[in-house]
CSV table of C-alpha atoms in Angstrom, one decimal:
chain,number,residue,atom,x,y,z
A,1,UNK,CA,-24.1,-85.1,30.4
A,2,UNK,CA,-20.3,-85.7,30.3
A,3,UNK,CA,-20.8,-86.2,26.4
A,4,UNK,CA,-22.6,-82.9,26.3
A,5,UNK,CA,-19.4,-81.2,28.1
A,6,UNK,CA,-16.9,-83.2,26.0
A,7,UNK,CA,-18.3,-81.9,23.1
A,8,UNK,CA,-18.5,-78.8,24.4
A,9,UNK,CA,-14.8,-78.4,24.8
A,10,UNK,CA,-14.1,-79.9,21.9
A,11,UNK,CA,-15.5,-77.6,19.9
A,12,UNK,CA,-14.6,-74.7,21.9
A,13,UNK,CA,-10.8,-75.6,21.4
A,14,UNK,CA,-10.8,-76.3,17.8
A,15,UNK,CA,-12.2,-73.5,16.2
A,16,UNK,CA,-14.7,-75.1,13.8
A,17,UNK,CA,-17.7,-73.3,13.2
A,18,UNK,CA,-20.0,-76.5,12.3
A,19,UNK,CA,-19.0,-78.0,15.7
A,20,UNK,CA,-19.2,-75.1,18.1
A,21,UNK,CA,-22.8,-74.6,16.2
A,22,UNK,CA,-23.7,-78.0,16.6
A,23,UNK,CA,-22.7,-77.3,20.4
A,24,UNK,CA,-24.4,-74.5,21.0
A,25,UNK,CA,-27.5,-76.2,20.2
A,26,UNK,CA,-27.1,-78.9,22.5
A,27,UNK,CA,-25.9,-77.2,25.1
A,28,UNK,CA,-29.0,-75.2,24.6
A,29,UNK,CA,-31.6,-77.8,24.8
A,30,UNK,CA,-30.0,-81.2,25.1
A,31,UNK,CA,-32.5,-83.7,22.8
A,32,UNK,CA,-31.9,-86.7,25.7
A,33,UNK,CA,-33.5,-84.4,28.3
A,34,UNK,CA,-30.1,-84.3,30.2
A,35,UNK,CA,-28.8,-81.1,32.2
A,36,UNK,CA,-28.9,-77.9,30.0
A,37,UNK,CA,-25.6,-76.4,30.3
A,38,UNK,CA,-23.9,-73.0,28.5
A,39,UNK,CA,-19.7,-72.3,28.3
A,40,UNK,CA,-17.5,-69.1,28.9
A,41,UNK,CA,-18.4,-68.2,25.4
A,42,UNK,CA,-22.0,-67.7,25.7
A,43,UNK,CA,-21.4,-65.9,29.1
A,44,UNK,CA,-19.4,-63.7,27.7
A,45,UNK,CA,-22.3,-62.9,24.4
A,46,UNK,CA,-25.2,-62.9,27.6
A,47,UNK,CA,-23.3,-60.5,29.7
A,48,UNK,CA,-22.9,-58.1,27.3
A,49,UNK,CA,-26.4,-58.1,26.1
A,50,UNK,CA,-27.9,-57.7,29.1
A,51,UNK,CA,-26.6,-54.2,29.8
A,52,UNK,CA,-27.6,-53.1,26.3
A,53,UNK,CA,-24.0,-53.6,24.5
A,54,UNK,CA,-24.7,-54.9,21.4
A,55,UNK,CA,-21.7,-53.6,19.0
A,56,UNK,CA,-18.0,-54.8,19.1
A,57,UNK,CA,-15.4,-53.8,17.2
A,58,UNK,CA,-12.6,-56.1,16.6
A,59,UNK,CA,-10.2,-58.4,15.0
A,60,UNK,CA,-10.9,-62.3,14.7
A,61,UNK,CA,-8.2,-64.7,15.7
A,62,UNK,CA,-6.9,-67.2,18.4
A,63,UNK,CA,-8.4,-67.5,21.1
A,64,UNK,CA,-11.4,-65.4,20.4
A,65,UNK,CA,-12.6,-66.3,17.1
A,66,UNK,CA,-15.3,-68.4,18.1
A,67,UNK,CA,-16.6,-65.8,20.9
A,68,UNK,CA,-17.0,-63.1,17.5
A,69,UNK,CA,-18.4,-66.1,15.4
A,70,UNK,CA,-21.0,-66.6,18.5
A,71,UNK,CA,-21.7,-63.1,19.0
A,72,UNK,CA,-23.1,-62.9,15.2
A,73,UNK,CA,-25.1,-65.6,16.1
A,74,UNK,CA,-26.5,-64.1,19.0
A,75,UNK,CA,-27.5,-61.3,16.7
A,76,UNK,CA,-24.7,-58.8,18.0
A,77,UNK,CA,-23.2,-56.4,15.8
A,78,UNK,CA,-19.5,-57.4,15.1
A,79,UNK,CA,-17.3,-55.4,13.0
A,80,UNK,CA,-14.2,-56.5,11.8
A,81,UNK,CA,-10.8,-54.3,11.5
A,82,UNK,CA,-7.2,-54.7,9.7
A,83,UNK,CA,-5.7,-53.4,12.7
A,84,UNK,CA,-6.6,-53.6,15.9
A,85,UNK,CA,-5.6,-49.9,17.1
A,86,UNK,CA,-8.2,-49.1,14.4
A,87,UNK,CA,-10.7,-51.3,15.8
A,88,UNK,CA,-9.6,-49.8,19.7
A,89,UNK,CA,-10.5,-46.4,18.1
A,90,UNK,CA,-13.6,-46.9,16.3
A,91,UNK,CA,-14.5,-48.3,19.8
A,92,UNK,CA,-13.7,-45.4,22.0
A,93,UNK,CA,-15.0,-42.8,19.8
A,94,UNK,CA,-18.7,-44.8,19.9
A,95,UNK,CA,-18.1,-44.8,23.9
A,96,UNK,CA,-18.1,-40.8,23.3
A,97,UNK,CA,-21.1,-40.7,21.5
A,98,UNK,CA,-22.9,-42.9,22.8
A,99,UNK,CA,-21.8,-42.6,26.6
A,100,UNK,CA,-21.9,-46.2,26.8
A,101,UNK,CA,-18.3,-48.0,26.9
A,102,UNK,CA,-17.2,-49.3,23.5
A,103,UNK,CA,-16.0,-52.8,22.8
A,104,UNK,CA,-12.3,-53.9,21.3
A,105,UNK,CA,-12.1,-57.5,20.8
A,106,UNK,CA,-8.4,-58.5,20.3
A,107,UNK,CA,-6.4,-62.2,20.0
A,108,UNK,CA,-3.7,-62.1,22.6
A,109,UNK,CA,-0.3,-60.8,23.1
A,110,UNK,CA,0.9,-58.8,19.8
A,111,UNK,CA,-3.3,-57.6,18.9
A,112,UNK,CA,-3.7,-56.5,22.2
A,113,UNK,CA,-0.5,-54.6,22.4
A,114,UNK,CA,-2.0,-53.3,19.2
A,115,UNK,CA,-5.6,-52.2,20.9
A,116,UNK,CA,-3.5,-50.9,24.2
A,117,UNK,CA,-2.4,-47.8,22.1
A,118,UNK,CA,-6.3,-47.2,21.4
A,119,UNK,CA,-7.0,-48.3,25.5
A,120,UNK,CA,-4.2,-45.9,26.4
A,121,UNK,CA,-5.9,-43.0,24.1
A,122,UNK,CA,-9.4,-43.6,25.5
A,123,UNK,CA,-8.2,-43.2,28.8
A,124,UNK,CA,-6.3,-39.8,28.4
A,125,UNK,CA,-9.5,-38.7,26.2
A,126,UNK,CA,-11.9,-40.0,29.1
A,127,UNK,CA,-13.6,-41.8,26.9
A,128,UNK,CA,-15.7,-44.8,27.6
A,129,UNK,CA,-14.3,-47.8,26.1
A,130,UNK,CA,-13.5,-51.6,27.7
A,131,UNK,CA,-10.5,-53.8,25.8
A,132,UNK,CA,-11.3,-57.7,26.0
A,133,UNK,CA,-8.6,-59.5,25.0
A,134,UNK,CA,-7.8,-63.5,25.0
A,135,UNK,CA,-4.7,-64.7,27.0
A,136,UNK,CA,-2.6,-67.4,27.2
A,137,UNK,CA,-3.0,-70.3,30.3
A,138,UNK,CA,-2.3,-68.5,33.5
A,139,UNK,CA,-0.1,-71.1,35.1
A,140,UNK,CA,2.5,-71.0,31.8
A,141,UNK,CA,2.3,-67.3,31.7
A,142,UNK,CA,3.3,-67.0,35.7
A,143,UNK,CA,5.8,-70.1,35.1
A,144,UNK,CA,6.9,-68.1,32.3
A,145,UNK,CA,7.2,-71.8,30.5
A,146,UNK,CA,7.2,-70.8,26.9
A,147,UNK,CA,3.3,-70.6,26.4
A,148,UNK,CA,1.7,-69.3,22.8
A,149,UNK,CA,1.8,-65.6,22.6
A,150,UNK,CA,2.7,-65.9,26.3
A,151,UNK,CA,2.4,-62.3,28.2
A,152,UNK,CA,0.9,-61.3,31.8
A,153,UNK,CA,-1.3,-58.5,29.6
A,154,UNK,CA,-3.1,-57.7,32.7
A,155,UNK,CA,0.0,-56.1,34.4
A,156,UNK,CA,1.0,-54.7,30.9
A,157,UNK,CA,-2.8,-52.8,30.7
A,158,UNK,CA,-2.9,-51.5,34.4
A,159,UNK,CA,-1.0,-48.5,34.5
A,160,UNK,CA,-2.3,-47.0,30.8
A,161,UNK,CA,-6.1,-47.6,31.7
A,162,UNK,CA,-8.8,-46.4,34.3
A,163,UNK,CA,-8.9,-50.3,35.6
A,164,UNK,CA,-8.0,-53.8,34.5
A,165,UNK,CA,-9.7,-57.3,35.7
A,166,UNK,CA,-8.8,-60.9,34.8
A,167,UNK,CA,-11.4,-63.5,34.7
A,168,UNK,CA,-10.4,-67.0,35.6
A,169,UNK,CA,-13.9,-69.1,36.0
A,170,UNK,CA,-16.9,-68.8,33.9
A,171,UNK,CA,-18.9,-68.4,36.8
A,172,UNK,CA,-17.4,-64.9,37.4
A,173,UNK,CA,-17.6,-63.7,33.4
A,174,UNK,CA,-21.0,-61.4,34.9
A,175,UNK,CA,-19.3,-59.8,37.6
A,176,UNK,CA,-16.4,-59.2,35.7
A,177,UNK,CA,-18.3,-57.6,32.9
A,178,UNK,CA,-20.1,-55.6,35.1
A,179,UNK,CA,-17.5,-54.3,37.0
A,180,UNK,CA,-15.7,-53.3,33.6
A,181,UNK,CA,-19.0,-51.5,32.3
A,182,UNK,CA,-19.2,-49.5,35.6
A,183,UNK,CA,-15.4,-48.4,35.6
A,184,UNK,CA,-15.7,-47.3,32.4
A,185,UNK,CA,-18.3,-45.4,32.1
A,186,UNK,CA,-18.5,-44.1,36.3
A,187,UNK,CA,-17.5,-40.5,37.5
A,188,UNK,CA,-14.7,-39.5,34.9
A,189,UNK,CA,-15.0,-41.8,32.0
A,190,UNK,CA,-12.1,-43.8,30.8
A,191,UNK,CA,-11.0,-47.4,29.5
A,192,UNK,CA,-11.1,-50.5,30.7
A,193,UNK,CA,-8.9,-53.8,30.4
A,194,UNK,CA,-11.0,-57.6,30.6
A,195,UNK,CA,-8.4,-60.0,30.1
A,196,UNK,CA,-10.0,-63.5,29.4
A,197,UNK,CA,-7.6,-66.5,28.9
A,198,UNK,CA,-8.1,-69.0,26.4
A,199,UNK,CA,-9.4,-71.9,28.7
A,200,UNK,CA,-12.2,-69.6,30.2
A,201,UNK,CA,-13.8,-70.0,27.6
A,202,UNK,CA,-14.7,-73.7,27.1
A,203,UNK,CA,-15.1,-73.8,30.7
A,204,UNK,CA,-19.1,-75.4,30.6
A,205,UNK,CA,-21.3,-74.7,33.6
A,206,UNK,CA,-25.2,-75.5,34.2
A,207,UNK,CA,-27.1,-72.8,32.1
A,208,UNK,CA,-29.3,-72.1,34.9
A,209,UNK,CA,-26.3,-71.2,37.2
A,210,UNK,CA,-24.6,-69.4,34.8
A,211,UNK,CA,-27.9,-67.3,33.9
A,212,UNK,CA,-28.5,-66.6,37.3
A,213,UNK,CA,-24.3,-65.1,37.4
A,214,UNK,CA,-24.8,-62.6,35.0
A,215,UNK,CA,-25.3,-59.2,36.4
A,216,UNK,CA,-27.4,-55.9,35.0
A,217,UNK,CA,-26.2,-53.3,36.1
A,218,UNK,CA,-27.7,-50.7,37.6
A,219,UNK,CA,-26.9,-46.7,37.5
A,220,UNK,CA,-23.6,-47.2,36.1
A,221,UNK,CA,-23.0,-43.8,36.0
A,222,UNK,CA,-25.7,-41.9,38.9
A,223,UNK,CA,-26.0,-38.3,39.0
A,224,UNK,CA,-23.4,-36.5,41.5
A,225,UNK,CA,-25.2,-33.1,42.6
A,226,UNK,CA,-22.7,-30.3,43.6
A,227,UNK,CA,-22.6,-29.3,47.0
A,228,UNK,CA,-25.3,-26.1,47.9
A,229,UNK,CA,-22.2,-24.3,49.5
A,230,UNK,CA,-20.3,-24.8,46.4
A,231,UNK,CA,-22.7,-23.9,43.8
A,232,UNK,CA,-23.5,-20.3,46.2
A,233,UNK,CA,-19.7,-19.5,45.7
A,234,UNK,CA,-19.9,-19.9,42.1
A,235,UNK,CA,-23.1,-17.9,41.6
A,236,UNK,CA,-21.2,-14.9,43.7
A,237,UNK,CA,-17.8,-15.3,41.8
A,238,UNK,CA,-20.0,-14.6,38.7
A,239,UNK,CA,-22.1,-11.9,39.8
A,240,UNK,CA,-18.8,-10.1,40.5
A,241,UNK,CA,-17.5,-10.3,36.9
A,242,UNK,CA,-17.3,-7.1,34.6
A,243,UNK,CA,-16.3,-9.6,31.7
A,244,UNK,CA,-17.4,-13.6,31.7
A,245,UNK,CA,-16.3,-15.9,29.7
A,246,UNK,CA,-17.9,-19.7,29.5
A,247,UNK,CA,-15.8,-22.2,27.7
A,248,UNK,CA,-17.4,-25.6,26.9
A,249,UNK,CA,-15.0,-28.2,26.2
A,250,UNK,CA,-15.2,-31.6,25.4
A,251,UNK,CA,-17.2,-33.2,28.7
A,252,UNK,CA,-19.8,-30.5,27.9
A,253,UNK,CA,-20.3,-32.3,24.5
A,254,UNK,CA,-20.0,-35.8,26.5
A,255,UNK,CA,-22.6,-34.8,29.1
A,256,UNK,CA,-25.8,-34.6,26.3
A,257,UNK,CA,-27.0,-32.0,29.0
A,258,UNK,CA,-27.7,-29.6,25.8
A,259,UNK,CA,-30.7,-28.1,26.9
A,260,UNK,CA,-29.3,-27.4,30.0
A,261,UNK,CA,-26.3,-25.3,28.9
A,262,UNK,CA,-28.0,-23.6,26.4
A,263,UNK,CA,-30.4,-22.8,28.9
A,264,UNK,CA,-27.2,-21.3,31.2
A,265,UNK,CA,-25.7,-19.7,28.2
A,266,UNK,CA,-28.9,-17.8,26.5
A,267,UNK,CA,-30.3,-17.0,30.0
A,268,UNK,CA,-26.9,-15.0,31.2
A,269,UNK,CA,-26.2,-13.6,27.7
A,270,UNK,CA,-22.2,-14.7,28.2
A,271,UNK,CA,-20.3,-15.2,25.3
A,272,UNK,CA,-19.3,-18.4,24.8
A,273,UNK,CA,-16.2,-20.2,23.6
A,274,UNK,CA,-16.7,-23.6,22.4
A,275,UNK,CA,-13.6,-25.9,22.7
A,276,UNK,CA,-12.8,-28.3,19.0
A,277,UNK,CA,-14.9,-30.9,21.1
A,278,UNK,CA,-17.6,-29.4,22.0
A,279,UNK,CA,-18.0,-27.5,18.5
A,280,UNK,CA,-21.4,-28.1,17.0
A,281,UNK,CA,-23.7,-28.3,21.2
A,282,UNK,CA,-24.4,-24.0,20.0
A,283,UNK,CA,-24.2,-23.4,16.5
A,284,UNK,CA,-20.7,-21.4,15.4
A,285,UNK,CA,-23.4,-19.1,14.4
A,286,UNK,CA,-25.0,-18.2,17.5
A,287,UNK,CA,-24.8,-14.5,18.5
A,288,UNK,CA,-23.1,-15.0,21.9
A,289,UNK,CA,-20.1,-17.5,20.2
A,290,UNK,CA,-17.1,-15.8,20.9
A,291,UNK,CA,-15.0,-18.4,18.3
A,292,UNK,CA,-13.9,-15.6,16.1
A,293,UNK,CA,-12.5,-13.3,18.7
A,294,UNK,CA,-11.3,-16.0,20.6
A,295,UNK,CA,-7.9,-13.9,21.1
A,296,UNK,CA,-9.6,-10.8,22.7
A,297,UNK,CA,-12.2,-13.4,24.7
A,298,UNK,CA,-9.3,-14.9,26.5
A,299,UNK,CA,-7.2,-11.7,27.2
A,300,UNK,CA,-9.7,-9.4,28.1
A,301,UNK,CA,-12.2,-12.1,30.5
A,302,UNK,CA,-11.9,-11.2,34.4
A,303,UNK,CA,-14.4,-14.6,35.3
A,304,UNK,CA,-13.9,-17.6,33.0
A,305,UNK,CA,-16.5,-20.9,33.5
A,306,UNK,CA,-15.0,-24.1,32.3
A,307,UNK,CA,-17.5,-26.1,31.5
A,308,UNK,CA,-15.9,-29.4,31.0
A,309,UNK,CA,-13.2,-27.6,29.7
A,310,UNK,CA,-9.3,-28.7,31.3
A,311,UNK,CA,-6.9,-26.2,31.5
A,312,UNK,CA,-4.5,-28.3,29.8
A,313,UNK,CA,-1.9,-27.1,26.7
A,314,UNK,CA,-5.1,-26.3,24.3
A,315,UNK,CA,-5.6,-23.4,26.5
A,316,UNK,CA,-1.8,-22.9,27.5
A,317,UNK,CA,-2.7,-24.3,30.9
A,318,UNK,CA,-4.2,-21.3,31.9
A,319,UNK,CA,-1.6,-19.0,32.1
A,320,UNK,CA,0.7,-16.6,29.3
A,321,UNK,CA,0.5,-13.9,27.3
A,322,UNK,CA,-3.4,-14.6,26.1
A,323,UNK,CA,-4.3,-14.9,29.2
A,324,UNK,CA,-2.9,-11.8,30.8
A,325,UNK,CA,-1.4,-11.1,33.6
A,326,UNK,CA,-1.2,-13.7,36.6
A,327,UNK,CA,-3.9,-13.4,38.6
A,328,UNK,CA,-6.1,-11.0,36.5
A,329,UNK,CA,-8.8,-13.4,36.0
A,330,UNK,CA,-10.6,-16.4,38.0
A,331,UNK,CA,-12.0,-19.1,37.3
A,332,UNK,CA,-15.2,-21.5,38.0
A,333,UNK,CA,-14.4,-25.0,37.0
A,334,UNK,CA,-17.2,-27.2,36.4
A,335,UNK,CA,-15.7,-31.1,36.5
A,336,UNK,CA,-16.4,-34.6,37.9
A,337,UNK,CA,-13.0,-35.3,38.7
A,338,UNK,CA,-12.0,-33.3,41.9
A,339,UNK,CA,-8.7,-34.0,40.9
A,340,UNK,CA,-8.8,-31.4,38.2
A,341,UNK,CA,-9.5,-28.6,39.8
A,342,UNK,CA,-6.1,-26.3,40.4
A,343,UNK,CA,-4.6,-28.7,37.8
A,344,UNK,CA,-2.3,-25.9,36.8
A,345,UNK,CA,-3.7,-22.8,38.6
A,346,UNK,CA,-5.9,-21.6,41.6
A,347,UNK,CA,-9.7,-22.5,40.6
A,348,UNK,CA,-12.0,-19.8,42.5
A,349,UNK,CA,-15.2,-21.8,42.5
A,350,UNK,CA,-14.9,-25.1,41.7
A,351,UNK,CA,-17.8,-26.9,41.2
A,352,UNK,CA,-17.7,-30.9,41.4
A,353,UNK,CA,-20.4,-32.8,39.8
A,354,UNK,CA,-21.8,-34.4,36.3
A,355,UNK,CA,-22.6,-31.3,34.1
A,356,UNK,CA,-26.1,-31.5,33.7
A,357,UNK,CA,-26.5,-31.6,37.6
A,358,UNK,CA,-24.1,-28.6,37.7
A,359,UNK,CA,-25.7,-26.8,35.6
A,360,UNK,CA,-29.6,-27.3,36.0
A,361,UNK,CA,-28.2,-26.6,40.1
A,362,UNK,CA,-26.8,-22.5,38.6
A,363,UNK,CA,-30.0,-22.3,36.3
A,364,UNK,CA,-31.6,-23.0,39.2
A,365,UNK,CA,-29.5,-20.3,41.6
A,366,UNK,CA,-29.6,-17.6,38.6
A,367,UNK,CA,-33.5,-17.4,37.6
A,368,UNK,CA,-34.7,-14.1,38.3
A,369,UNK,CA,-31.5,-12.9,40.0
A,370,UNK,CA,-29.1,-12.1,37.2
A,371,UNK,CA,-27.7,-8.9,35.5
A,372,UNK,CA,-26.5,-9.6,31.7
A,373,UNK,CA,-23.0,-8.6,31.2
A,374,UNK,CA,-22.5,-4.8,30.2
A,375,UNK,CA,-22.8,-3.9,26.6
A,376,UNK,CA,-19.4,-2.8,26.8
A,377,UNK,CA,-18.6,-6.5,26.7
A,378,UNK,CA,-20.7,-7.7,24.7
A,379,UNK,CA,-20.2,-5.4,21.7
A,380,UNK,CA,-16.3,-5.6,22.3
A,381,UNK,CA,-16.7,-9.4,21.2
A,382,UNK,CA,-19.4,-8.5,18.6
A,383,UNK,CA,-16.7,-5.8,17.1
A,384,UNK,CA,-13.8,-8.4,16.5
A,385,UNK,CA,-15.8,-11.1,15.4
A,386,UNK,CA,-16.7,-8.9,12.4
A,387,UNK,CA,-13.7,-7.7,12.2
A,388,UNK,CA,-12.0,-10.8,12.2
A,389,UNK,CA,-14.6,-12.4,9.6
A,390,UNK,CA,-14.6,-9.7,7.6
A,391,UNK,CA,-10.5,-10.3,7.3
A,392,UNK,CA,-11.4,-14.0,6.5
A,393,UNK,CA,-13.8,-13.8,3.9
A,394,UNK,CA,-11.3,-11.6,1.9
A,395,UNK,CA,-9.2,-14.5,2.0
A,396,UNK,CA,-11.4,-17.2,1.8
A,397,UNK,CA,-12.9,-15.9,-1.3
A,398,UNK,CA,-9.6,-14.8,-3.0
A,399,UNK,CA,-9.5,-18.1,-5.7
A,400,UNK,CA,-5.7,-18.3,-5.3
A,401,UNK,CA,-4.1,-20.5,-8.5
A,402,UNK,CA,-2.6,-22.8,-7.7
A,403,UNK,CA,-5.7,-23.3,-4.8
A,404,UNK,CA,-4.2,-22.4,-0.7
A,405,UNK,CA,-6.1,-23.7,2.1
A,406,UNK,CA,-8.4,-20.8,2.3
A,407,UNK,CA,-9.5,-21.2,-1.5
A,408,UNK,CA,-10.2,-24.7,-0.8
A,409,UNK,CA,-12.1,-23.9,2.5
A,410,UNK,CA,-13.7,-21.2,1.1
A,411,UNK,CA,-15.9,-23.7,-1.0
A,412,UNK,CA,-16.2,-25.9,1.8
A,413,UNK,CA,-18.0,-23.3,3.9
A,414,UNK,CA,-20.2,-22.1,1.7
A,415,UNK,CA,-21.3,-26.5,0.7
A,416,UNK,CA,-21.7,-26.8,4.8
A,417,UNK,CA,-24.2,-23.5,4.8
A,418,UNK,CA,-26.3,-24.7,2.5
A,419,UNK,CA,-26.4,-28.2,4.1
A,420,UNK,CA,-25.9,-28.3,7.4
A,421,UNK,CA,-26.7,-31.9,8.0
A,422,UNK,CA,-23.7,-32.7,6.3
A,423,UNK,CA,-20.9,-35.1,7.8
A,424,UNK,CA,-17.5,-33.2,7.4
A,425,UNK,CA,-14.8,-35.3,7.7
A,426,UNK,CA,-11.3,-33.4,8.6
A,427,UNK,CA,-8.1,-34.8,9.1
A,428,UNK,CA,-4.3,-33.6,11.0
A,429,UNK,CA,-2.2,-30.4,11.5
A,430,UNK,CA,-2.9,-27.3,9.3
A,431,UNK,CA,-5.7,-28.6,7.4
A,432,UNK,CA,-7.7,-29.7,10.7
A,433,UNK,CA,-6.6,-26.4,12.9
A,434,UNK,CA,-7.6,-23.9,10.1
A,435,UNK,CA,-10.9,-26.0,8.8
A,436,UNK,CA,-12.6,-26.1,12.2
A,437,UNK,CA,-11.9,-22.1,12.3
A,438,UNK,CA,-13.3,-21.7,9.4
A,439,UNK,CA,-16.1,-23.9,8.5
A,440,UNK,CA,-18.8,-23.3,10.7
A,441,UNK,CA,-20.4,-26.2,12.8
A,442,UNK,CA,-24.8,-25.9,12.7
């Protein structure tokens, strides 16, 4: 057995393929019949794959080469990056889509400075995503003695992410995954930091321990019902509007509660502003979108719900001239983060909960017991949006020389009608703000 765990280490500190191979086998299932034993590496690769993670994003290099060579081998998906902000994005946007936390695999010290931008962004986006990085020896790093790539990353990643752990013993790679996965993707989502140093990972350990150490978790992210009180305010505060507004923003388009709010939406006949996040859970084309008289929805609401919507500076905060005066309108916030509720102004009925709990809970409250907004309302909305559209498609089909934006768009619009299923890819300033006003999302 101590030749098994010599070569173990061995191979695990040099970095050659052929060895750590050769090791993984006999680690595996050890020919002489002597103790079957696994390393930090294979931990690691185990942890993962036993709550369903099976992607990471990354770029190779000391001291986690061999972990992304491993991974391969396990028959994870690992894909490779120039940069590791890059990688750290890629990761965080398939969090979002996939509401389970994304991957970034960094080397140490200047990559995962690197993949903190992209940890940083995830977290202010609340977007599941966990940064593992390799570290230098703990006791250099504290000594501050001059080790390779030597930082204390962990006190670097704490204050830009939703939680950071450090493992220090193979025997605690499980629980440290697992406390990562639930962080990140529990309550509000947001990123994570693992740090792992170098030597965890040719730390070697008897396979049937270390099986046994791994952990699974279990309703990493449970349902949080609002409270009956709260959702009977709500239901009042909206039965006294003249005008209601609902505005989906981007944790509406998280949530993958679709049925649900179009349930909420089609069964109160509100109009409905979708947020650049939440564009495509109603078609642009839906008759209650308000997205072309967007102006006149905002000014002229009395009850706005935000439906995973924050009253941050894409909707001035809540306040100014297109919202109207102070105090004309309130609001029903549905988030779950209490914390966000009178972020910036009073919130009349907030409403505290995942959004598919929220909502099925005011589906539930409205059946049979709701008056559809006035006509008054509803037409006022209807009128600007053809107004407004009409205005646009003068533009839009205009054929400037030398081609504006509008030409160009124009085109676009009418390729996205007539395929929908079409992937739309739309980058930065004018060119993003004016395509998703224009181009229609099915």
């Amino acid at each position: 057995m101590a030749t098994t765990v010599d070569k173990a280490k061995e191979a695990a500190v040099s970095g050659d393929l052929t060895k750590t191979q050769a090791t993984a086998d006999q680690i595996t299932t050890d020919a002489a019949g002597e103790q079957d034993l696994t390393d930090g590496f294979h931990l690691v690769i185990d942890a993962l794959k036993l709550n369903g993670i099976n992607t990471v994003y990354g770029v190779p290099g000391i001291p986690i080469t061999d972990l992304g060579r491993l991974a391969q081998a396990e028959g994870m998906r690992v894909i490779s990056f120039r940069h590791e902000q890059n990688a750290g994005n890629a990761a965080a946007i398939a969090g979002f889509l996939t509401k389970q936390p994304g991957i970034c695999l960094t080397v140490s010290a200047p990559g995962f400075l690197n993949g903190l931008t992209a940890l940083a962004h995830a977290t202010t986006n609340c977007w599941p995503m966990i940064l593992i990085s390799g570290s230098s020896e703990r006791e250099i790093v504290d000594l501050q003695q001059g080790d390779y790539e030597e930082m204390d990353q962990l006190a670097i990643a704490k204050p830009l992410c939703k939680a950071a752990y450090r493992v220090l013993h193979a025997e605690d790679i499980g629980i440290g995954v697992a406390r990562a996965i639930r962080a990140a993707v529990s309550g509000r989502p947001g990123g994570v930091y693992l740090d792992l140093p170098a030597k965890l990972f040719s730390q070697v350990v008897d396979a049937a321990k270390g099986q046994k150490s791994l952990v699974k978790v279990i309703d990493a992210a449970p349902a949080q019902l609002p409270g009956p009180d709260a959702v009977k305010r709500a239901v009042e505060v909206l039965k006294s509007a003249k005008k209601p507004l609902i505005i989906l923003g981007k944790g509406a388009a998280y949530a993958q509660a679709d049925d649900e709010i179009r349930q909420f939406v089609e069964s109160t006949g509100i109009p409905f502003l979708p947020m650049s996040m939440a564009k495509g859970l109603l078609p642009d084309t839906h008759p209650q979108s308000a997205g072309a008289a967007r102006s006149t929805a905002l000014l002229e609401s009395d009850v706005v719900v935000l439906v995973g919507a924050r009253l941050n500076w894409l909707l001035s905060h809540g306040k100014g001239k297109q919202w109207g005066p102070q105090g004309a309108k309130r609001f029903i916030q549905i988030d779950i983060e209490p914390k966000e509720m009178d972020s910036n102004i009073e919130i009349a009925a907030p409403l505290v909960g995942d959004i598919g709990s929220v909502i099925g809970e005011l589906n539930k409250a409205l059946a049979g017991n709701w008056q559809a907004p006035s006509a008054d309302w509803t037409q006022t909305i209807q009128s600007k949006k053809e107004s407004n559209i009409a205005k646009m498609a003068t533009r839009l089909g205009k054929n400037s020389t030398p081609m504006d934006f509008h030409s160009a768009l124009g085109a676009l619009k009418q390729v996205i009608k007539e395929r929908p299923d079409a992937i739309l890819v739309n980058e930065g300033a004018n060119t993003l703000d004016l395509a998703r006003g224009i181009i229609d999302m099915y």
